PDB file of C-alpha atoms and ligand atoms in Angstrom:
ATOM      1  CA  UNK A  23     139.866  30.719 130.200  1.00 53.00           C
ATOM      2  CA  UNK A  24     138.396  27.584 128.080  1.00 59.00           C
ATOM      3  CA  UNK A  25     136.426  28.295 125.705  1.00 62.00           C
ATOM      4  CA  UNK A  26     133.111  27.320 126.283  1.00 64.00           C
ATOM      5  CA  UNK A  27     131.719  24.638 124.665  1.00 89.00           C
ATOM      6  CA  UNK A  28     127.830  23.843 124.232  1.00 97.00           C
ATOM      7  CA  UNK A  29     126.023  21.377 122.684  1.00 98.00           C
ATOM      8  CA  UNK A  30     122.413  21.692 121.787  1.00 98.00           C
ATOM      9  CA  UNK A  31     120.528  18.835 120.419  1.00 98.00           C
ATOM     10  CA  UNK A  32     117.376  19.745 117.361  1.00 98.00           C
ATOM     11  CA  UNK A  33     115.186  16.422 116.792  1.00 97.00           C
ATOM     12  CA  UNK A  34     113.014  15.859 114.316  1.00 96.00           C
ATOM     13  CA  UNK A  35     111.410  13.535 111.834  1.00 96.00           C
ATOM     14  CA  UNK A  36     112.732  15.415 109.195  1.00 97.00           C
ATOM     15  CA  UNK A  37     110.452  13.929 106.279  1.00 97.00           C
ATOM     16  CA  UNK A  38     111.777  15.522 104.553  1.00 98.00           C
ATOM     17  CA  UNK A  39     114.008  18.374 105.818  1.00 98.00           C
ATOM     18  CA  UNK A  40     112.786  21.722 104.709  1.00 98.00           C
ATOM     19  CA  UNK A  41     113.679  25.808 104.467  1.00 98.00           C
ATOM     20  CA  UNK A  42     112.168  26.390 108.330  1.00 97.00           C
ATOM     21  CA  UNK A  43     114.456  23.423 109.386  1.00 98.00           C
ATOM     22  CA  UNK A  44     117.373  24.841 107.721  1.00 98.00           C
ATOM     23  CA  UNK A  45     116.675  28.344 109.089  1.00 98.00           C
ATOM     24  CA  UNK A  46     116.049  26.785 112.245  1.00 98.00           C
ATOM     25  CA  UNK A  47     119.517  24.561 112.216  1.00 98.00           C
ATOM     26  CA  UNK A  48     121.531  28.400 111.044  1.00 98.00           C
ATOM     27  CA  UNK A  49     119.969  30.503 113.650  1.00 98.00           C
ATOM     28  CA  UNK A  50     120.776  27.045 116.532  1.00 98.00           C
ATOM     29  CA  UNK A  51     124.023  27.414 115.317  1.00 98.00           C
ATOM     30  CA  UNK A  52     124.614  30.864 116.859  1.00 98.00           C
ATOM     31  CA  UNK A  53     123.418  29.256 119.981  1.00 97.00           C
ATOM     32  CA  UNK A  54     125.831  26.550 120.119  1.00 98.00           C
ATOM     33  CA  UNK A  55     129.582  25.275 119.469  1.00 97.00           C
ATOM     34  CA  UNK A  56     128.453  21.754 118.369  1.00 98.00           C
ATOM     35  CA  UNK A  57     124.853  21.127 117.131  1.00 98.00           C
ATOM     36  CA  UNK A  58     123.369  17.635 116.752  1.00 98.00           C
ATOM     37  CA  UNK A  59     120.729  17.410 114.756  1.00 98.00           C
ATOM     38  CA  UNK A  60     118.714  13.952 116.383  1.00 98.00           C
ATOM     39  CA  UNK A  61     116.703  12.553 113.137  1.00 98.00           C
ATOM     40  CA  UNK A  62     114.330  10.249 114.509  1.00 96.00           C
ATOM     41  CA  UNK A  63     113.438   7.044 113.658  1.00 92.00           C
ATOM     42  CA  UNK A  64     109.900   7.547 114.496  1.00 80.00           C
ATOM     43  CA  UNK A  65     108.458   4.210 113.163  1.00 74.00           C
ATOM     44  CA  UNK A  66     104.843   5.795 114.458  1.00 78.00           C
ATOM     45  CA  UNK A  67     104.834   8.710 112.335  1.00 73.00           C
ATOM     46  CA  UNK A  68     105.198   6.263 108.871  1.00 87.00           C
ATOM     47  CA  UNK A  69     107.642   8.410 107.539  1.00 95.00           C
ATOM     48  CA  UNK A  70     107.753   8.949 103.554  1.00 97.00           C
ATOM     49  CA  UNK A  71     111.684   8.750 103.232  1.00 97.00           C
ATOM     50  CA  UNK A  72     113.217   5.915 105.405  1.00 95.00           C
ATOM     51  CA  UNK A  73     115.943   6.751 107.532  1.00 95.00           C
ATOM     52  CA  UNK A  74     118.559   6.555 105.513  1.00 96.00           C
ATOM     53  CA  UNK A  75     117.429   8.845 103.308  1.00 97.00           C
ATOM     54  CA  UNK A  76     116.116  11.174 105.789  1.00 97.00           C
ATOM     55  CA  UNK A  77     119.358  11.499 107.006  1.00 98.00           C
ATOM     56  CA  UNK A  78     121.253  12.087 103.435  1.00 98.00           C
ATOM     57  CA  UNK A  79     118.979  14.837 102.637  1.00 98.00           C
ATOM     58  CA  UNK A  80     120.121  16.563 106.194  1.00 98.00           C
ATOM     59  CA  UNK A  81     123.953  15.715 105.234  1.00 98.00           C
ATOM     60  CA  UNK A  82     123.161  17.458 101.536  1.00 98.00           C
ATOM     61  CA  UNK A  83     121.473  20.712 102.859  1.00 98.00           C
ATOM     62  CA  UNK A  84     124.233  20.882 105.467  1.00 98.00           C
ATOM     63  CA  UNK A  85     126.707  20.616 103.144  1.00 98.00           C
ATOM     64  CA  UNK A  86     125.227  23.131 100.939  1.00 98.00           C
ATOM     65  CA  UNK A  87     124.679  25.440 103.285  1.00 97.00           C
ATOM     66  CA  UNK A  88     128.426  25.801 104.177  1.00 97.00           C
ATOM     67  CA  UNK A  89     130.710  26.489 107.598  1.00 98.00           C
ATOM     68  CA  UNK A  90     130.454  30.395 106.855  1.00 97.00           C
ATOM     69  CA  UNK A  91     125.844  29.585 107.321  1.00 97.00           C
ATOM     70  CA  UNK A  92     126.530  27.335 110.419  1.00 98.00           C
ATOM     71  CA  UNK A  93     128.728  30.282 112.575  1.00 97.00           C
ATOM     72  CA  UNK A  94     131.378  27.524 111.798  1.00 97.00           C
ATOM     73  CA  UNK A  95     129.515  25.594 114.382  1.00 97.00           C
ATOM     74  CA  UNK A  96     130.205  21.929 114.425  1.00 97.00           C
ATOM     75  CA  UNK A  97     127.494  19.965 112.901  1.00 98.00           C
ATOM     76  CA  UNK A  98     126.569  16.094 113.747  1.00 98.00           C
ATOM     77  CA  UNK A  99     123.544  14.190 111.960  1.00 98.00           C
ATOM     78  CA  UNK A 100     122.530  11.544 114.367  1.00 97.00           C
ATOM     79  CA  UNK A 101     119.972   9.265 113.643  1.00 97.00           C
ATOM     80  CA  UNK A 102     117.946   8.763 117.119  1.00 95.00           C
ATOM     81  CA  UNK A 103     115.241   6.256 118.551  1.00 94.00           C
ATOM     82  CA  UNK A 104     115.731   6.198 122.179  1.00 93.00           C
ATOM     83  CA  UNK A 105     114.218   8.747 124.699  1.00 94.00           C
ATOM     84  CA  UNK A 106     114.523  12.433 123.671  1.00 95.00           C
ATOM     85  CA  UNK A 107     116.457  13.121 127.541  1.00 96.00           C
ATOM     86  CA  UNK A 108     118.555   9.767 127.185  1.00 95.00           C
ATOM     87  CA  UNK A 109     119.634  11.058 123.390  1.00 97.00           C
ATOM     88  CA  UNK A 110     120.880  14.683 124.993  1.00 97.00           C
ATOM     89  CA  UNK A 111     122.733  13.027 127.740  1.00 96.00           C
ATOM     90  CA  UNK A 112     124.951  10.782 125.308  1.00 97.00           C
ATOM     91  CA  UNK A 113     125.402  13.456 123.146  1.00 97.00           C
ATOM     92  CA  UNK A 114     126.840  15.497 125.893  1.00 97.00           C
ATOM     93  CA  UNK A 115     124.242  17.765 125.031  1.00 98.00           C
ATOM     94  CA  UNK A 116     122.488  20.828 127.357  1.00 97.00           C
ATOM     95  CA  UNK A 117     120.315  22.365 124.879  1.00 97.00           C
ATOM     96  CA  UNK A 118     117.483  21.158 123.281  1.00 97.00           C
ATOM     97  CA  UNK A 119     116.721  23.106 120.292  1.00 98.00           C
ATOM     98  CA  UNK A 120     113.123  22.896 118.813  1.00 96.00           C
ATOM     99  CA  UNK A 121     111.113  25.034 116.146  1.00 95.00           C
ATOM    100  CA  UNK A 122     107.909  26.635 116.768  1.00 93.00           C
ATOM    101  CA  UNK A 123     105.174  27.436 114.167  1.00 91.00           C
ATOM    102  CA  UNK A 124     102.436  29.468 115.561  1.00 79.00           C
ATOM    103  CA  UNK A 125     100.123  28.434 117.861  1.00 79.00           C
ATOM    104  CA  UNK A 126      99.325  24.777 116.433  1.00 79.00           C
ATOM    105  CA  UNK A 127     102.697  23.891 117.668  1.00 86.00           C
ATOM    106  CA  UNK A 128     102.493  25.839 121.487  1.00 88.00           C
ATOM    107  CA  UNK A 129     100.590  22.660 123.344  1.00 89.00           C
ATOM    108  CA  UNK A 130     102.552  20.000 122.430  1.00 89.00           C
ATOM    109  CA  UNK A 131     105.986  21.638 122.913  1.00 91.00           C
ATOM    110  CA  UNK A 132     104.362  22.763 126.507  1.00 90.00           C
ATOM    111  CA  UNK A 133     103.527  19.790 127.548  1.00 91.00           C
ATOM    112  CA  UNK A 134     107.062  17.921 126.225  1.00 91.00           C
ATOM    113  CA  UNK A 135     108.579  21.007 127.899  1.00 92.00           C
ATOM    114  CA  UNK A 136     107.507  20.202 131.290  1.00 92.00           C
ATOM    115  CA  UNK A 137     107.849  16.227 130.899  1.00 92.00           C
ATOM    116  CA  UNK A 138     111.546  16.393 129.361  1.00 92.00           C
ATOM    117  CA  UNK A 139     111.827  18.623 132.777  1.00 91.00           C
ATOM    118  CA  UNK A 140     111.007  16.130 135.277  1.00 92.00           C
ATOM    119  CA  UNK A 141     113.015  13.810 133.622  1.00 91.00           C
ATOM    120  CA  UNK A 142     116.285  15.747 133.361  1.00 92.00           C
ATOM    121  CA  UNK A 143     116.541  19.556 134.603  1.00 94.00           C
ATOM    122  CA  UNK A 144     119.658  19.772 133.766  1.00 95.00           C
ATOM    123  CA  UNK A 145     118.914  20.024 129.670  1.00 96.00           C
ATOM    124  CA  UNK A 146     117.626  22.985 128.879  1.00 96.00           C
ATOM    125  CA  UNK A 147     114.776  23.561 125.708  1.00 96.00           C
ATOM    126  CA  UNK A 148     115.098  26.357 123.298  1.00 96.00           C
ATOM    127  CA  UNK A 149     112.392  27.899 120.919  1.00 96.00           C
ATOM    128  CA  UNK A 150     113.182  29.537 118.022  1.00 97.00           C
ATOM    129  CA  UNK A 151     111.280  31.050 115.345  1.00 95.00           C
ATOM    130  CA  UNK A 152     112.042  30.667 111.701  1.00 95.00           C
ATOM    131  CA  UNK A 153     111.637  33.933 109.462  1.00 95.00           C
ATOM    132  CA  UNK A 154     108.277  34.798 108.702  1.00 93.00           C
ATOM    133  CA  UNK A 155     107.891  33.325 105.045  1.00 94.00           C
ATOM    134  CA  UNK A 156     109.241  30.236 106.419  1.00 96.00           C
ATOM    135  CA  UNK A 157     106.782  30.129 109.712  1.00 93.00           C
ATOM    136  CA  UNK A 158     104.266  27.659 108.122  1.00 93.00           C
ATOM    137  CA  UNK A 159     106.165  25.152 106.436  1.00 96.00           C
ATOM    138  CA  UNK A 160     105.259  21.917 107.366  1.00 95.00           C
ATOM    139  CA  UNK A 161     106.982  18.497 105.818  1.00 96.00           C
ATOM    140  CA  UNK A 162     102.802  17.206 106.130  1.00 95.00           C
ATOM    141  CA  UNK A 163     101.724  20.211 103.575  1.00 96.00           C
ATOM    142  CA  UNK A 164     104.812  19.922 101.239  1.00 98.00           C
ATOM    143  CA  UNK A 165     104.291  16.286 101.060  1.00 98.00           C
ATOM    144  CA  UNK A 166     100.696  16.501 100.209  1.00 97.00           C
ATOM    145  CA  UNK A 167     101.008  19.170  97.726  1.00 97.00           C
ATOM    146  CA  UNK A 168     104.337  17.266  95.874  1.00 97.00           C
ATOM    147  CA  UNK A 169     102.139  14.123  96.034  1.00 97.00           C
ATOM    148  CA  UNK A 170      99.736  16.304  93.934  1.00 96.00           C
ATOM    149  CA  UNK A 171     102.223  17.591  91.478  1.00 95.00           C
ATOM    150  CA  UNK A 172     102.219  20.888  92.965  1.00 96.00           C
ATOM    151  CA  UNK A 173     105.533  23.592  92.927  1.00 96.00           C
ATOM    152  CA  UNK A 174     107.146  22.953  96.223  1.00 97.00           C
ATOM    153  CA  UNK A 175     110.178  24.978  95.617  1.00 97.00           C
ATOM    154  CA  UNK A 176     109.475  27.927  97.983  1.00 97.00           C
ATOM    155  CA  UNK A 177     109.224  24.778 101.055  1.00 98.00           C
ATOM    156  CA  UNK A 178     112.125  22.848 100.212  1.00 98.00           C
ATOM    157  CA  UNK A 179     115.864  22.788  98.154  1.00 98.00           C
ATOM    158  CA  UNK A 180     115.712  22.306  94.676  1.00 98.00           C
ATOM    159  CA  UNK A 181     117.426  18.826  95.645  1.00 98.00           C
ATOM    160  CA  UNK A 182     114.366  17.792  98.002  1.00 98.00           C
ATOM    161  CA  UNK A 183     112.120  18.934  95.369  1.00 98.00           C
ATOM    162  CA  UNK A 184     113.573  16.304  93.782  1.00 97.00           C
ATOM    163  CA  UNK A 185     113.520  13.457  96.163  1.00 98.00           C
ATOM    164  CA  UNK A 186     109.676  14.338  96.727  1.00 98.00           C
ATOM    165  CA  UNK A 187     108.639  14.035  92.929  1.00 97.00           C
ATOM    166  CA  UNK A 188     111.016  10.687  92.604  1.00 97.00           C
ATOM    167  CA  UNK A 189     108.875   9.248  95.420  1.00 97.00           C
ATOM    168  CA  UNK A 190     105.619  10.211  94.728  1.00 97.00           C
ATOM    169  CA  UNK A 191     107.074   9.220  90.983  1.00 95.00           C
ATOM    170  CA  UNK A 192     105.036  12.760  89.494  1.00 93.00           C
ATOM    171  CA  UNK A 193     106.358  15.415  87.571  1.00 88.00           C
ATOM    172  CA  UNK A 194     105.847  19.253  88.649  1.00 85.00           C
ATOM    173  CA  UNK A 195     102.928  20.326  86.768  1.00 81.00           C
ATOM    174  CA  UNK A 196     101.658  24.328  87.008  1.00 71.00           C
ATOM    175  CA  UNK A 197      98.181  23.309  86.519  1.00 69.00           C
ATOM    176  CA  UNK A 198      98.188  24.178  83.094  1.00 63.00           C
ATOM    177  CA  UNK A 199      95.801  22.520  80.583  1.00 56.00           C
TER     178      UNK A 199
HETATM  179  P1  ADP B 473     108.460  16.334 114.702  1.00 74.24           P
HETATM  180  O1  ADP B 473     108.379  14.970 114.134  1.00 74.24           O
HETATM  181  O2  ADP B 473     109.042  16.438 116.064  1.00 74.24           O
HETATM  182  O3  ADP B 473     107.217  17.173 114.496  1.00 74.24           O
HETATM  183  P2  ADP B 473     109.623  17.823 112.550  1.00 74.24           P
HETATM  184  O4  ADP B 473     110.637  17.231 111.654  1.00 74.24           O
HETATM  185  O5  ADP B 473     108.283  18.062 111.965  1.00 74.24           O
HETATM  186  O6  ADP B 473     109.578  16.967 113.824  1.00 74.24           O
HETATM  187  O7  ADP B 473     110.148  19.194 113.131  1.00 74.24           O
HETATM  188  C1  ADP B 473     111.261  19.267 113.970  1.00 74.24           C
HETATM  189  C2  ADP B 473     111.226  20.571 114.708  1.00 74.24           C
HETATM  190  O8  ADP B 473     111.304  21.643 113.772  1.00 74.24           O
HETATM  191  C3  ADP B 473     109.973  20.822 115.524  1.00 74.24           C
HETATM  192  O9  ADP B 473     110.361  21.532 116.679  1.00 74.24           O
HETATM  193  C4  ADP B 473     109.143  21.685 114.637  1.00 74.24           C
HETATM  194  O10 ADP B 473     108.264  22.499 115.373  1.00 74.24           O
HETATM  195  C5  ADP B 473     110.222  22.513 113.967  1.00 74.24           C
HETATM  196  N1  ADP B 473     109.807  23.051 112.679  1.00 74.24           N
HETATM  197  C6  ADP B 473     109.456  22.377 111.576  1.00 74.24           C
HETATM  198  N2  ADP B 473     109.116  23.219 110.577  1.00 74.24           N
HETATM  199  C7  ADP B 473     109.274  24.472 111.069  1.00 74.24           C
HETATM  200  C8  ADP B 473     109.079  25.797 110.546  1.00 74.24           C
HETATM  201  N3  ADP B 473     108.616  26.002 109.315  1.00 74.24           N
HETATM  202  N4  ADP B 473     109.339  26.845 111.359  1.00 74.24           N
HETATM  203  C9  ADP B 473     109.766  26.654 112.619  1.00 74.24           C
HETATM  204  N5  ADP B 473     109.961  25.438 113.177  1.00 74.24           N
HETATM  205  C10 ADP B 473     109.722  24.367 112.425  1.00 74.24           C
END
């Protein structure tokens, strides 16, 4: 028999990519043979990082994380601005892999549930939850509080800790006098 092979598909704006991402993308991985993770373009949203290095901060925490993290799954960084549905059907994917924080996060994935639906039934959406210190990190609050010079090292990798305090062009401060 072939072995099965499934694709699932986890967007995001990924500004920047953070621990409940990552534990998100490990625990997708025992999901799926091939995972795609979709960063969008999201020119709304005014993204912090551009694209570009949106996407090389996903390729560094992937590559730090290591085959034996990912279930050896195959990983693809894809940088995405068309429709969510028309995305998953290029990428010859069936799952649709998305994080859920929670409750702030329950009406907007129900209603994006039930649209993506209409549009194609075939492509299935997934919910996972990250582990519980993880649950409420937000790119929004770690931005904000590395804006402010504030430790974000329990949100993100020491390596986006860095890209966050280059931006903002601060240094981490404890809030000593
Ligand atoms: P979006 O721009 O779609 O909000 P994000 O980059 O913020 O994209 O997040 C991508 C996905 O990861 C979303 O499904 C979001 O709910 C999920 N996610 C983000 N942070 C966490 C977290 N700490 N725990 C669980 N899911 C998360």
């Amino acid at each position: 028999m072939e072995k099965p092979h499934r694709v699932g598909l986890y967007p995001g704006t990924f500004d920047p990519i953070t621990l409940g991402h990552l534990d998100i993308i490990e625990r997708a991985t025992k999901l799926v043979d091939k995972l795609v993770i979709g960063v969008a373009i999201n020119r709304d949203k005014g993204p912090l990082f551009n694209l570009e290095e949106r996407v090389a901060m996903v390729d560094a925490e992937i590559a730090a994380l290591g085959p034996d993290r990912l279930n050896h799954a195959e990983i693809v960084v894809h940088p995405f601005d068309n429709l969510l549905m028309h995305c998953a059907v290029e990428q010859g994917a069936g799952i649709i892999v998305r994080g859920l924080r929670a409750v702030s996060d329950f009406e907007y994935e129900f209603q994006m549930v039930g649209m993506n639906d209409r549009l194609n039934p075939e492509v299935e959406t997934v919910f996972l939850m990250a582990t519980d210190k993880y649950q409420f990190i937000a790119s929004k609050l770690v931005k904000e509080i590395a804006r402010l010079s504030g430790d974000v090292s329990a949100f993100v990798s020491p390596r986006v800790e860095q890209h966050l305090y280059d931006k903002y062009n601060v240094a981490p401060s404890t809030g000593a006098a």
